[in-house]
Amino acid sequence: MLKWDAAGALEEAVRRIRGGETVAFPTETVYGLGARYDSEPAVRRIFEAKGRPADNPLIVHVDSIGAARALAGDWTPLADALAKMFWPGPLTLVVRRAPAVPDAVTTGLNTVALRMPAHPCALGLIAGAGPIAAPSANRSGRPSPTRAGHVARDLDGRIPLVLDGGPCKKGLESTVLDVTGEVPVLLRPGHVTPEAITAAAGGVRVSPGVMAPLPEGAKAASPGLLHRHYAPESRVIVYRGGEPAVHARMAQDYARLRAAGHRPLLVGTGEFKGMDAQRVRDADDFAARFYSILLDSERDRTHILLLGFDDRGLCLALLDRALRAAGFAVENVDGL
Ligand code: TXA
Ligand code: MG
């Protein structure tokens, strides 16, 4: 592990990526596990290190709109407008792919996911090594890492280098938006919210599979929607409803679990006096700390009881990740 801005660190990472190795690096959302997008063996190393299902495509990270245009078969005015508005930043655009993008990256789809991250380390790597294919730097099915230590623990012995950029500022993965049609389709909610997309593009549709499990055997618009995701080892339960009632119920369940010899953790905006709890200020704070709360508590907590916010703005992304971590186990407190 190297501090990303230590002397020679970025150069070493660029050298390794050019040579076909994988390197974990910080972005503003979560840590990514990168390799050159244009080498099938390099891309295969990402799938091997993560144990990633062969049908789940990767995002290609670029450092300019020009580079994105070169990887797109068809860079539409809609894609261009959204990129100008939100890049660099937590928005991934799914567009038709150019022939230059190998099947290894898109897993054979005729589209490619593109994103320009807002982090000097990520941008420095891309500037040195060219566009980088990178999923989140976790073993498949595990929570995404938001600190270098999470990556090191999860991928220990499977990757040659982790660049440490401290905690990720946003904390949830980018918004994934299909812009191949006239109306953008939300495939994964994130910090770029449906409200912001509507303001920029005139509208947005939410894909089936976001916020609710797809029925068995259904075909997903985004392969990621089908795979079990973000699951920590502790049992996660999401509580929805008005906040005072929810907090009261969480405290009750906490007491019941403790009495039965379990070691629960509460996460919410309440005070939770005398209980083991992580108190979050608001949705941004919760998002930034979400995965580290899951990852840092899974070894000594049997249950994690999460406040589920409403589904407006950033809360939609938080709720989506919380529901996935919980395997869609929800307690509806006041009949919501
Ligand atoms: O914030 C992020 O997006 C992070 C950082 C590292 O950039 N990356 C990330 O990658 O979360 P990953 O692989 O964990 O999630 C990418 C998601 C997956 O659900 C995948 O199925 C979907 O994007 N995806 C990728 N290419 C796609 C495509 N061509 N069509 C539809 N969905 C696609
Ligand atoms: Mg991931």
Short mmCIF file of N, CA and C and ligand atoms in Angstrom, two decimals, residues 25-34 46 50 52 55-61 89-95 97 105-107 109-117 122 133-138 144-145 171-178 187-188 220-227 229-230 321, ligand 1:
data_model
loop_
_atom_site.label_atom_id
_atom_site.label_comp_id
_atom_site.label_asym_id
_atom_site.label_seq_id
_atom_site.Cartn_x
_atom_site.Cartn_y
_atom_site.Cartn_z
N PHE A 25 -7.31 2.01 -6.50
CA PHE A 25 -7.09 3.46 -6.38
C PHE A 25 -8.35 4.15 -5.88
N PRO A 26 -8.17 5.31 -5.23
CA PRO A 26 -9.34 6.04 -4.71
C PRO A 26 -10.06 6.83 -5.79
N THR A 27 -11.39 6.92 -5.68
CA THR A 27 -12.16 7.90 -6.46
C THR A 27 -13.00 8.65 -5.43
N GLU A 28 -13.80 9.60 -5.88
CA GLU A 28 -14.63 10.35 -4.94
C GLU A 28 -15.80 9.50 -4.42
N THR A 29 -16.12 8.38 -5.13
CA THR A 29 -17.25 7.55 -4.70
C THR A 29 -16.77 6.42 -3.81
N VAL A 30 -16.08 5.43 -4.40
CA VAL A 30 -15.53 4.28 -3.67
C VAL A 30 -14.17 3.96 -4.31
N TYR A 31 -13.41 3.04 -3.70
CA TYR A 31 -12.15 2.62 -4.33
C TYR A 31 -12.46 1.74 -5.54
N GLY A 32 -11.65 1.91 -6.60
CA GLY A 32 -11.80 1.09 -7.80
C GLY A 32 -10.61 0.14 -7.95
N LEU A 33 -10.83 -0.97 -8.67
CA LEU A 33 -9.73 -1.87 -9.01
C LEU A 33 -9.53 -1.76 -10.51
N GLY A 34 -8.43 -1.09 -10.90
CA GLY A 34 -8.26 -0.70 -12.30
C GLY A 34 -7.27 -1.54 -13.07
N ILE A 46 -8.86 -8.46 -13.40
CA ILE A 46 -9.84 -7.81 -12.50
C ILE A 46 -10.91 -8.82 -12.10
N LYS A 50 -11.51 -10.28 -8.16
CA LYS A 50 -12.78 -10.02 -7.46
C LYS A 50 -13.67 -11.26 -7.35
N ARG A 52 -15.52 -12.00 -9.85
CA ARG A 52 -16.71 -11.35 -10.42
C ARG A 52 -17.36 -12.23 -11.47
N ASP A 55 -20.62 -12.23 -16.42
CA ASP A 55 -21.61 -11.47 -17.19
C ASP A 55 -21.85 -10.08 -16.61
N ASN A 56 -20.94 -9.60 -15.77
CA ASN A 56 -21.14 -8.27 -15.16
C ASN A 56 -20.09 -7.29 -15.70
N PRO A 57 -20.50 -6.38 -16.62
CA PRO A 57 -19.54 -5.53 -17.32
C PRO A 57 -18.91 -4.46 -16.42
N LEU A 58 -17.81 -3.88 -16.92
CA LEU A 58 -17.04 -2.90 -16.14
C LEU A 58 -17.26 -1.48 -16.66
N ILE A 59 -17.06 -0.50 -15.79
CA ILE A 59 -17.06 0.91 -16.19
C ILE A 59 -15.67 1.27 -16.70
N VAL A 60 -15.61 1.98 -17.83
CA VAL A 60 -14.32 2.52 -18.29
C VAL A 60 -14.23 3.97 -17.82
N HIS A 61 -13.14 4.28 -17.12
CA HIS A 61 -12.91 5.61 -16.56
C HIS A 61 -12.05 6.43 -17.50
N GLY A 89 -17.37 13.61 -12.02
CA GLY A 89 -18.28 13.40 -10.90
C GLY A 89 -18.94 12.03 -10.94
N PRO A 90 -19.85 11.79 -9.96
CA PRO A 90 -20.39 10.45 -9.73
C PRO A 90 -21.53 10.06 -10.67
N LEU A 91 -21.32 10.23 -11.97
CA LEU A 91 -22.32 9.82 -12.96
C LEU A 91 -21.66 8.94 -14.01
N THR A 92 -22.21 7.72 -14.19
CA THR A 92 -21.74 6.80 -15.23
C THR A 92 -22.77 6.77 -16.34
N LEU A 93 -22.32 6.97 -17.58
CA LEU A 93 -23.24 6.99 -18.72
C LEU A 93 -23.08 5.71 -19.53
N VAL A 94 -24.18 5.00 -19.74
CA VAL A 94 -24.16 3.81 -20.59
C VAL A 94 -24.55 4.25 -22.01
N VAL A 95 -23.60 4.05 -22.93
CA VAL A 95 -23.80 4.48 -24.33
C VAL A 95 -23.49 3.31 -25.26
N ARG A 97 -21.33 1.21 -27.75
CA ARG A 97 -19.87 1.15 -27.68
C ARG A 97 -19.22 1.24 -29.05
N VAL A 105 -14.51 -6.16 -21.50
CA VAL A 105 -14.99 -5.04 -20.67
C VAL A 105 -16.52 -5.02 -20.61
N THR A 106 -17.16 -5.20 -21.76
CA THR A 106 -18.62 -5.05 -21.84
C THR A 106 -19.33 -6.38 -21.64
N THR A 107 -18.57 -7.45 -21.46
CA THR A 107 -19.10 -8.82 -21.40
C THR A 107 -20.04 -9.08 -22.58
N LEU A 109 -21.91 -7.04 -24.35
CA LEU A 109 -23.04 -6.13 -24.63
C LEU A 109 -22.65 -5.17 -25.75
N ASN A 110 -23.65 -4.55 -26.39
CA ASN A 110 -23.30 -3.56 -27.42
C ASN A 110 -23.23 -2.14 -26.85
N THR A 111 -23.22 -2.06 -25.51
CA THR A 111 -23.07 -0.75 -24.84
C THR A 111 -21.82 -0.77 -23.97
N VAL A 112 -21.37 0.44 -23.58
CA VAL A 112 -20.26 0.54 -22.63
C VAL A 112 -20.59 1.62 -21.61
N ALA A 113 -20.17 1.40 -20.36
CA ALA A 113 -20.41 2.37 -19.29
C ALA A 113 -19.16 3.24 -19.14
N LEU A 114 -19.35 4.57 -19.14
CA LEU A 114 -18.23 5.51 -19.10
C LEU A 114 -18.40 6.51 -17.96
N ARG A 115 -17.27 6.82 -17.30
CA ARG A 115 -17.35 7.80 -16.21
C ARG A 115 -16.04 8.55 -16.10
N MET A 116 -16.13 9.86 -15.83
CA MET A 116 -14.94 10.67 -15.53
C MET A 116 -14.99 10.99 -14.03
N PRO A 117 -14.11 10.34 -13.25
CA PRO A 117 -14.15 10.51 -11.79
C PRO A 117 -13.58 11.86 -11.36
N ALA A 122 -7.22 9.35 -9.39
CA ALA A 122 -7.82 8.63 -10.51
C ALA A 122 -7.49 9.34 -11.82
N ALA A 133 -10.40 0.50 -17.06
CA ALA A 133 -11.58 -0.28 -16.68
C ALA A 133 -11.48 -0.55 -15.20
N ALA A 134 -12.56 -0.22 -14.45
CA ALA A 134 -12.49 -0.43 -13.00
C ALA A 134 -13.86 -0.63 -12.39
N PRO A 135 -14.08 -1.76 -11.75
CA PRO A 135 -15.21 -1.95 -10.86
C PRO A 135 -14.80 -1.50 -9.46
N SER A 136 -15.73 -1.56 -8.50
CA SER A 136 -15.35 -1.28 -7.12
C SER A 136 -14.36 -2.36 -6.65
N ALA A 137 -13.45 -1.97 -5.73
CA ALA A 137 -12.31 -2.83 -5.37
C ALA A 137 -12.63 -3.77 -4.21
N ASN A 138 -13.72 -4.54 -4.37
CA ASN A 138 -14.11 -5.50 -3.34
C ASN A 138 -14.27 -6.87 -3.99
N SER A 144 -18.81 -2.25 -1.00
CA SER A 144 -17.75 -1.49 -1.67
C SER A 144 -16.83 -0.84 -0.64
N PRO A 145 -15.54 -0.76 -0.94
CA PRO A 145 -14.58 -0.18 0.01
C PRO A 145 -14.50 1.35 -0.12
N GLY A 171 -18.86 8.19 -0.94
CA GLY A 171 -19.13 6.97 -0.19
C GLY A 171 -20.09 5.98 -0.81
N LEU A 172 -20.89 6.38 -1.79
CA LEU A 172 -21.73 5.41 -2.52
C LEU A 172 -21.27 5.42 -3.97
N GLU A 173 -21.44 4.28 -4.68
CA GLU A 173 -21.02 4.18 -6.07
C GLU A 173 -21.81 5.16 -6.94
N SER A 174 -21.23 5.45 -8.11
CA SER A 174 -21.83 6.44 -9.02
C SER A 174 -23.24 6.04 -9.46
N THR A 175 -23.99 7.04 -9.83
CA THR A 175 -25.27 6.86 -10.50
C THR A 175 -24.98 6.24 -11.87
N VAL A 176 -25.70 5.15 -12.23
CA VAL A 176 -25.54 4.58 -13.57
C VAL A 176 -26.80 4.89 -14.38
N LEU A 177 -26.58 5.52 -15.54
CA LEU A 177 -27.69 6.03 -16.34
C LEU A 177 -27.53 5.57 -17.79
N ASP A 178 -28.53 4.87 -18.29
CA ASP A 178 -28.53 4.45 -19.70
C ASP A 178 -29.05 5.62 -20.53
N LEU A 187 -30.24 3.10 -13.87
CA LEU A 187 -29.94 1.70 -13.60
C LEU A 187 -29.41 1.51 -12.17
N ARG A 188 -28.81 2.56 -11.61
CA ARG A 188 -28.33 2.49 -10.22
C ARG A 188 -28.36 3.91 -9.67
N ALA A 220 -32.30 -8.37 -16.73
CA ALA A 220 -32.04 -7.05 -16.16
C ALA A 220 -31.48 -6.11 -17.20
N ALA A 221 -31.84 -4.81 -17.09
CA ALA A 221 -31.27 -3.80 -17.97
C ALA A 221 -29.80 -3.62 -17.66
N SER A 222 -29.41 -3.85 -16.42
CA SER A 222 -28.01 -3.78 -16.02
C SER A 222 -27.69 -5.06 -15.26
N PRO A 223 -26.68 -5.81 -15.72
CA PRO A 223 -26.39 -7.09 -15.06
C PRO A 223 -26.19 -6.96 -13.56
N GLY A 224 -25.66 -5.82 -13.10
CA GLY A 224 -25.41 -5.63 -11.67
C GLY A 224 -26.68 -5.76 -10.83
N LEU A 225 -27.84 -5.50 -11.44
CA LEU A 225 -29.09 -5.57 -10.69
C LEU A 225 -29.44 -7.00 -10.30
N LEU A 226 -28.86 -7.98 -11.00
CA LEU A 226 -29.22 -9.37 -10.73
C LEU A 226 -28.37 -9.99 -9.64
N HIS A 227 -27.18 -9.44 -9.44
CA HIS A 227 -26.26 -10.11 -8.52
C HIS A 227 -26.50 -9.63 -7.10
N HIS A 229 -25.67 -8.13 -3.75
CA HIS A 229 -24.72 -7.04 -3.66
C HIS A 229 -24.56 -6.54 -2.25
N TYR A 230 -23.43 -5.98 -1.94
CA TYR A 230 -23.26 -5.12 -0.77
C TYR A 230 -23.53 -5.83 0.54
N ARG A 321 -29.07 0.98 -1.41
CA ARG A 321 -27.93 0.21 -0.88
C ARG A 321 -28.30 -0.47 0.43
O1 TXA B 1 -18.56 4.82 -8.41
C1 TXA B 1 -18.40 3.88 -9.18
O2 TXA B 1 -19.12 3.69 -10.17
C2 TXA B 1 -17.25 2.89 -8.88
C3 TXA B 1 -15.93 3.66 -9.06
C4 TXA B 1 -14.74 2.76 -8.92
O3 TXA B 1 -15.93 4.34 -10.28
N1 TXA B 1 -17.33 1.76 -9.75
C5 TXA B 1 -18.27 0.81 -9.62
O4 TXA B 1 -18.16 -0.23 -10.53
O5 TXA B 1 -19.14 0.85 -8.77
P1 TXA B 1 -18.97 -1.60 -10.38
O6 TXA B 1 -18.41 -2.49 -11.43
O7 TXA B 1 -18.89 -2.07 -9.00
O8 TXA B 1 -20.43 -1.24 -10.78
C6 TXA B 1 -20.73 -0.95 -12.14
C7 TXA B 1 -22.19 -1.21 -12.42
C8 TXA B 1 -22.53 -2.68 -12.35
O9 TXA B 1 -23.77 -2.83 -11.69
C9 TXA B 1 -22.66 -3.08 -13.83
O10 TXA B 1 -23.58 -4.14 -14.03
C10 TXA B 1 -23.13 -1.79 -14.46
O11 TXA B 1 -22.49 -0.76 -13.75
N2 TXA B 1 -22.72 -1.70 -15.88
C11 TXA B 1 -21.48 -1.64 -16.41
N3 TXA B 1 -21.51 -1.62 -17.75
C12 TXA B 1 -22.82 -1.65 -18.11
C13 TXA B 1 -23.52 -1.65 -19.36
N4 TXA B 1 -22.86 -1.62 -20.51
N5 TXA B 1 -24.87 -1.68 -19.33
C14 TXA B 1 -25.56 -1.71 -18.17
N6 TXA B 1 -24.95 -1.72 -16.94
C15 TXA B 1 -23.60 -1.69 -16.91
#
